[in-house]
Tab-separated table of C-alpha atoms and ligand atoms in Angstrom:
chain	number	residue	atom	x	y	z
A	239	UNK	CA	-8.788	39.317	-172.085
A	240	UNK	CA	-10.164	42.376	-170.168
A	241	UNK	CA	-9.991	45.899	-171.406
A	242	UNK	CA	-7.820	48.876	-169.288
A	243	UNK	CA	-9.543	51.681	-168.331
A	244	UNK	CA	-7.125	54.527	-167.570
A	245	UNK	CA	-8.197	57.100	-164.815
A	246	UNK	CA	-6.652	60.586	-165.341
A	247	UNK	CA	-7.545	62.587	-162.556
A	248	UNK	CA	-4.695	63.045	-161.562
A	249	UNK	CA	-3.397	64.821	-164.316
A	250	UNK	CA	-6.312	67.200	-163.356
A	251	UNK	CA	-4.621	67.120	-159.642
A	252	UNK	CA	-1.089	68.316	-160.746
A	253	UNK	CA	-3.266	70.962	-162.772
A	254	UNK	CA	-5.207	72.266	-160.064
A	255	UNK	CA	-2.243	72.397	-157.697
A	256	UNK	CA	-1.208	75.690	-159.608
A	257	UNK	CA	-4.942	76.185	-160.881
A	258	UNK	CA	-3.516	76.542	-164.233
A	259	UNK	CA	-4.144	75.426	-167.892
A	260	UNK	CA	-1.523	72.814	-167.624
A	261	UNK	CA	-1.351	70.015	-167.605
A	262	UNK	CA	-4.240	69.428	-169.525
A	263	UNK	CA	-6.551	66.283	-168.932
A	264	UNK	CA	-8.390	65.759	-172.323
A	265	UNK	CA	-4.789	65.649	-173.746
A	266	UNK	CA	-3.476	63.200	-171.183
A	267	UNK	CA	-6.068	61.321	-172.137
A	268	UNK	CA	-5.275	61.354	-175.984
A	269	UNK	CA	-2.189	60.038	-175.389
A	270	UNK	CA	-3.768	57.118	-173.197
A	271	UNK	CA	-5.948	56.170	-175.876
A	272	UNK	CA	-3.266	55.878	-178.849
A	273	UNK	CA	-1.141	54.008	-176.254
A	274	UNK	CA	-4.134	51.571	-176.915
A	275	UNK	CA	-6.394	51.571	-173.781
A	276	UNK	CA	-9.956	50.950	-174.285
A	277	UNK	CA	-11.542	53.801	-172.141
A	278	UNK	CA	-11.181	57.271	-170.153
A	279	UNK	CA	-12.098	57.358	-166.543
A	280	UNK	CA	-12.315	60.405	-164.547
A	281	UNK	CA	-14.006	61.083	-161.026
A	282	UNK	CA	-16.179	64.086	-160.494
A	283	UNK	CA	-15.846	64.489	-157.054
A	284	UNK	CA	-18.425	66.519	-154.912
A	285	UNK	CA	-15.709	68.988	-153.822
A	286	UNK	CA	-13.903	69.506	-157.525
A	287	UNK	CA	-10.442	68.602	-156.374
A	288	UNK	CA	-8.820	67.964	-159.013
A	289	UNK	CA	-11.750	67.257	-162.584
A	290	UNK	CA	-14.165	69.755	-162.998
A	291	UNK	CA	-17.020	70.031	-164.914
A	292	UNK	CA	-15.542	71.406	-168.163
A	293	UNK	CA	-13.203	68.525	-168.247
A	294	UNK	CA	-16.015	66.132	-167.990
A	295	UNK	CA	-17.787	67.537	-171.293
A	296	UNK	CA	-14.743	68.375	-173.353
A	297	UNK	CA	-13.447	64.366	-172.113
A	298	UNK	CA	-17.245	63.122	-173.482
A	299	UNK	CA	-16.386	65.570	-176.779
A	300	UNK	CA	-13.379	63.852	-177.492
A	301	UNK	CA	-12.593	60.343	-176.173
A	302	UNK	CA	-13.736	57.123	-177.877
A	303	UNK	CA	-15.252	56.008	-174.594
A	304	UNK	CA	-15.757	58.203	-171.650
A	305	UNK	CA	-16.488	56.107	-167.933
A	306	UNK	CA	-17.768	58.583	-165.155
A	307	UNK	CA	-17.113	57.614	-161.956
A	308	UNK	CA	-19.317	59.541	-159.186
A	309	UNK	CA	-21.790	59.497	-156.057
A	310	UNK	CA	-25.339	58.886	-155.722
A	311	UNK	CA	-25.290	62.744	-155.776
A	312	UNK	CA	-28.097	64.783	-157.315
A	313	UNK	CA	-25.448	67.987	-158.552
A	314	UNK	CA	-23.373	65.394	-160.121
A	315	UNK	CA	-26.249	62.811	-161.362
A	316	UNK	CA	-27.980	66.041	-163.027
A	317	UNK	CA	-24.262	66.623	-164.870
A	318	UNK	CA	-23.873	62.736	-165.663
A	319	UNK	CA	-27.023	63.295	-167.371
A	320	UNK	CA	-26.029	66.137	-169.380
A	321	UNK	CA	-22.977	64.783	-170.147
A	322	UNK	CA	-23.927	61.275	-171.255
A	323	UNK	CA	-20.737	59.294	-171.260
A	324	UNK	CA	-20.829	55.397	-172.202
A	325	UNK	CA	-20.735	54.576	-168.086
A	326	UNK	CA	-20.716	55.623	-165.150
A	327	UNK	CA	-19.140	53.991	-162.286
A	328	UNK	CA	-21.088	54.599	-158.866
A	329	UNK	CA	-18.935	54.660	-155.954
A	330	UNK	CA	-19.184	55.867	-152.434
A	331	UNK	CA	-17.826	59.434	-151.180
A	332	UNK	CA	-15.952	61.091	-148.629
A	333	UNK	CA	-14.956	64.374	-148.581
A	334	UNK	CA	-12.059	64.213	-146.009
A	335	UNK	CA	-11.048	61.011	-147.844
A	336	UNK	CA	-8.066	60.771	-149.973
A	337	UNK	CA	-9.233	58.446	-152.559
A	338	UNK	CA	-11.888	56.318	-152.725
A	339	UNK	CA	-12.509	53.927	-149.643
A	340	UNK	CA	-14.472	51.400	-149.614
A	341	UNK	CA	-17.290	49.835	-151.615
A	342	UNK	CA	-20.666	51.205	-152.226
A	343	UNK	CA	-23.285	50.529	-149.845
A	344	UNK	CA	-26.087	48.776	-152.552
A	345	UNK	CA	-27.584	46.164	-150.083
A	346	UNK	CA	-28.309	49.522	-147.842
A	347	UNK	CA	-29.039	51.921	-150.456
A	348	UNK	CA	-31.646	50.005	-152.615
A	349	UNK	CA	-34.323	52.245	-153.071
A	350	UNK	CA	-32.315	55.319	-153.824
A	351	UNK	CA	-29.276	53.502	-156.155
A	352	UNK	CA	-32.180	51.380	-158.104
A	353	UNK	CA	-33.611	55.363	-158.806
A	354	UNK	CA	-30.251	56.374	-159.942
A	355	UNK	CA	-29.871	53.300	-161.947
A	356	UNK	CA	-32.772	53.298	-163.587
A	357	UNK	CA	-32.304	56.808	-164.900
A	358	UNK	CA	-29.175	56.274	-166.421
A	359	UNK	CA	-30.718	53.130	-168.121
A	360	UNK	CA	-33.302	55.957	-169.813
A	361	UNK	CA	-30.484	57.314	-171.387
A	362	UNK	CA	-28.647	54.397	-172.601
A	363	UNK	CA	-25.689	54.587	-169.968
A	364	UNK	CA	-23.950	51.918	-168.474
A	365	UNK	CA	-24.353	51.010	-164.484
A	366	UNK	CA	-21.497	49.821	-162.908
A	367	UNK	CA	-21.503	49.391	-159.486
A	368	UNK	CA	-18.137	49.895	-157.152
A	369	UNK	CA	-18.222	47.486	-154.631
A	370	UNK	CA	-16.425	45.417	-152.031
A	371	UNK	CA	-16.039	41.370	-152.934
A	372	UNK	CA	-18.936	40.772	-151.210
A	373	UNK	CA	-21.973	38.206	-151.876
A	374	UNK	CA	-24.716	40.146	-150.129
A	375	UNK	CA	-23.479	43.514	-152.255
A	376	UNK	CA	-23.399	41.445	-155.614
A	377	UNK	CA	-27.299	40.297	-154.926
A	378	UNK	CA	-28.298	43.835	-153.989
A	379	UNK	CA	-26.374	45.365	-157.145
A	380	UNK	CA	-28.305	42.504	-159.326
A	381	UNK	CA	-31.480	43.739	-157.617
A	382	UNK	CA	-31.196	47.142	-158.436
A	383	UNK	CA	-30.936	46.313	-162.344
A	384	UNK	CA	-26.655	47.323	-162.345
A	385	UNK	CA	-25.106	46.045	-165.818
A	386	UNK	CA	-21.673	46.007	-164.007
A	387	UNK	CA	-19.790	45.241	-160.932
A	388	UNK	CA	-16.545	46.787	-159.797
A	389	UNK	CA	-14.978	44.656	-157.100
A	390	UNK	CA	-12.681	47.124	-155.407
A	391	UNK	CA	-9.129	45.759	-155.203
A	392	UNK	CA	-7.607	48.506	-152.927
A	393	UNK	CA	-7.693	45.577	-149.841
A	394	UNK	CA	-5.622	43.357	-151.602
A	395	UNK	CA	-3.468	45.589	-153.350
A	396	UNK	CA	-2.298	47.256	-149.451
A	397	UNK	CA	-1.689	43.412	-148.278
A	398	UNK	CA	0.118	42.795	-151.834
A	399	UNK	CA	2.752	45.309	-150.643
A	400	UNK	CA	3.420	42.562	-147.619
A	401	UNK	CA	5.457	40.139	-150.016
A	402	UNK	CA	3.827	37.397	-148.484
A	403	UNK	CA	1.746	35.223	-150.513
A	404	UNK	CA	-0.058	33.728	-147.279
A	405	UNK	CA	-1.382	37.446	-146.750
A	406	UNK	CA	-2.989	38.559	-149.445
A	407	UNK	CA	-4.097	35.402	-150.936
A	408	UNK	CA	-7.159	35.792	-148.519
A	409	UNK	CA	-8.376	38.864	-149.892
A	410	UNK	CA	-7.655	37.731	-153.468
A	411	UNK	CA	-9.460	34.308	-153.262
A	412	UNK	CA	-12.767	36.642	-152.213
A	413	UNK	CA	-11.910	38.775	-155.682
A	414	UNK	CA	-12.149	35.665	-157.515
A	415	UNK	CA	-15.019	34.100	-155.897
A	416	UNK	CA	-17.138	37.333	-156.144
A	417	UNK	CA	-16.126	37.516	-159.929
A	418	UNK	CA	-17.377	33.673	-160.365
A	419	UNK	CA	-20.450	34.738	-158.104
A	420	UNK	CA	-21.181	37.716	-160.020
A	421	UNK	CA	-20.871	36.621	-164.006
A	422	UNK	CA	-23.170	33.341	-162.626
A	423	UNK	CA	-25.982	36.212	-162.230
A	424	UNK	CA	-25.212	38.047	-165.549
A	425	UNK	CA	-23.244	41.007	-163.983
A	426	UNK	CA	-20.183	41.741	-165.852
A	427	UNK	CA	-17.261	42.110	-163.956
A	428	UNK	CA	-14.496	45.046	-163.542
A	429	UNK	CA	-11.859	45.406	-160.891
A	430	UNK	CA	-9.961	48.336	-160.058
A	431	UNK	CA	-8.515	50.618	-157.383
A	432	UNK	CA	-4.449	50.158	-156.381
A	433	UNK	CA	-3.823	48.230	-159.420
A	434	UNK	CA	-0.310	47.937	-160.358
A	435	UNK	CA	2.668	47.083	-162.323
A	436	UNK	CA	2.892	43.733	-160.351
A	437	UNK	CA	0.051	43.293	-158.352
A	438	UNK	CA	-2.260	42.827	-161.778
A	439	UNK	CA	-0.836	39.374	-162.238
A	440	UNK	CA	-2.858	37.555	-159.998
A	441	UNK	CA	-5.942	39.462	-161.117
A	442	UNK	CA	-5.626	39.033	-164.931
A	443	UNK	CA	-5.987	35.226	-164.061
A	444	UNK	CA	-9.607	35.647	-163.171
A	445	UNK	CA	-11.085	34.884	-166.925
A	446	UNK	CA	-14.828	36.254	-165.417
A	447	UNK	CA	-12.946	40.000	-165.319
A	448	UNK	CA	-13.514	42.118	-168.317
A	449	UNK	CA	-12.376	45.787	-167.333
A	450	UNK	CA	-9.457	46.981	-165.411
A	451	UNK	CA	-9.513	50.713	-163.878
A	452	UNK	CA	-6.226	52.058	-163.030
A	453	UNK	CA	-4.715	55.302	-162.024
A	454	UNK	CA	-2.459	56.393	-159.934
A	455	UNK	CA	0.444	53.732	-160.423
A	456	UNK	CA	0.268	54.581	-164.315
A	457	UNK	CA	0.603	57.818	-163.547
A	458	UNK	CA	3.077	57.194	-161.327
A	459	UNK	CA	5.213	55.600	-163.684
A	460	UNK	CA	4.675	58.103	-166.804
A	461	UNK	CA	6.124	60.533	-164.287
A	462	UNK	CA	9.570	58.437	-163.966
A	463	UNK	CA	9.696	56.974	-167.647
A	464	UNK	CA	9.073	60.933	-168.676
A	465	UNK	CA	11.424	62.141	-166.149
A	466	UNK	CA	14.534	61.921	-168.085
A	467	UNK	CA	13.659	63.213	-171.219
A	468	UNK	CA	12.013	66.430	-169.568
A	469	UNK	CA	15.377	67.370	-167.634
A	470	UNK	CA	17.497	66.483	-170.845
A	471	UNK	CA	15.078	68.937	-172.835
A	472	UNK	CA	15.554	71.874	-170.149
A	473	UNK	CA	19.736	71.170	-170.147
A	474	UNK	CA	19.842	70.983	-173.559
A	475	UNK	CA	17.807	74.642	-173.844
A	476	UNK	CA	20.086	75.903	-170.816
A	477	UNK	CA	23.491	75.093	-172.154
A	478	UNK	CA	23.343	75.122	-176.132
A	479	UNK	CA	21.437	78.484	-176.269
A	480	UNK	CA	23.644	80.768	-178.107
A	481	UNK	CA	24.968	83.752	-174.894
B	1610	PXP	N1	-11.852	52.428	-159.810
B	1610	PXP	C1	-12.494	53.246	-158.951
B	1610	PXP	C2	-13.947	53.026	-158.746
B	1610	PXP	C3	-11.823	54.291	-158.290
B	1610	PXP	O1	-12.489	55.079	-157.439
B	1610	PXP	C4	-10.454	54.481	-158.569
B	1610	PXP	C5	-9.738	55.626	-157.930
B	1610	PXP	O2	-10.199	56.833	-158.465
B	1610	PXP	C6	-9.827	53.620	-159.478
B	1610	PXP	C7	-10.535	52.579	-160.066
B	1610	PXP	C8	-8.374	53.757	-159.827
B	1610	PXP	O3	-7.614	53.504	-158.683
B	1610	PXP	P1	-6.033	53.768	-158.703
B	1610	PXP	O4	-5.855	55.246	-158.970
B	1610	PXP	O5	-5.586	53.356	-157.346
B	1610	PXP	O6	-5.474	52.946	-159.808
């Protein structure tokens, strides 16, 4: 059975729309990890859109298990460094991107992720790699000495919207061959990106996968389970206040 990973930043998003105090991501994530997941993701993205770098510290100060996701950026490598969390998760980045598209680039980027890699390893973090199901990126991601893969799901999870099993069975037959691929060179194996309520089902019947990263459809959800219990709260301050 694989762990869940849950990724907060956008908790930090809803803060920095009002650049406020609130709400807060180190408590968000708190709450994820007595609702029993097994580790804290956050991104650090080049352009600080939504976590910054105080988060990142004060989420390594107080989670159980803190996974950085980030580019092959020196700023941010220097910070990962600092920081030390359990793993980092390499991915590729876009500023004009709204999310992450797209797996990293190993089998093109050998030299200079190996580096990376290899620095984290001095330090006793994790590697895990984001990539696309993809044979040629799981050999270059072996080569560079990565502990970890993380075969993007986002392709599969857009066709899972289409209802139609024909569609996306494609895409999810290359997810489970790339796990199979990937554990038969001693990579472990994570999935993640567009995970869902119901698109997960398919997925958590590939044994090889051992973490799953998921965001924004948790967050999603927290928003509408939450929903009714904020707007009760605010009625019941409005109307039984004494006039
Ligand atoms: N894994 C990686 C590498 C990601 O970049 C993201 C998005 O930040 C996720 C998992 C989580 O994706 P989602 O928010 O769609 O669940």
């Amino acid at each position: 059975m694989g762990g869940l990973g849950v990724n907060i930043d956008h908790i930090a998003t809803l803060r920095q729309a009002r650049r406020g105090r609130f709400p807060e991501p180190v408590f968000a994530a708190g709450i994820c990890e007595i609702a029993g997941c097994d580790s804290i993701v956050c991104h650090l993205r080049e352009d600080r859109r939504h976590i910054q770098d105080k988060d990142v510290y004060l989420l390594k100060s107080s989670v159980r298990r803190l996974n950085l996701e980030m580019a092959v950026n020196e700023g941010i490598v220097k910070i990962a460094l600092d920081v030390c969390p359990a793993q980092v998760t390499l991915v590729p980045e876009k500023r004009e991107e709204l999310t992450t598209e797209g797996g990293l680039d190993v089998s093109g980027n050998l030299d200079r992720i190996k580096q990376t890699t290899d620095r984290f390893h001095e330090k006793g973090i994790v590697v895990s790699l984001f990539i696309d199901p993809d044979f040629k990126q799981i050999d270059a991601s072996k080569s560079v000495g990565a502990d970890a893969i993380e075969i993007h799901t986002g392709k599969y999870a857009d066709i899972f919207e289409e209802h139609q099993e024909s569609l996306w069975y494609e895409e999810y037959e290359k997810i489970v061959k790339s796990a199979e691929y990937a554990m038969s060179t001693g990579l472990k194996v994570h999935a993640g990106h567009g995970l869902d309520y119901r698109n997960i089902y398919p997925i958590l019947s590939i044994q090889q996968i051992q973490e799953f990263n998921i965001g924004y459809s948790i967050i999603c959800k927290a928003v509408f389970i939450g929903l009714h219990n904020a707007v009760k709260e605010m009625v019941s301050i409005i109307k039984h206040l004494p006039k």
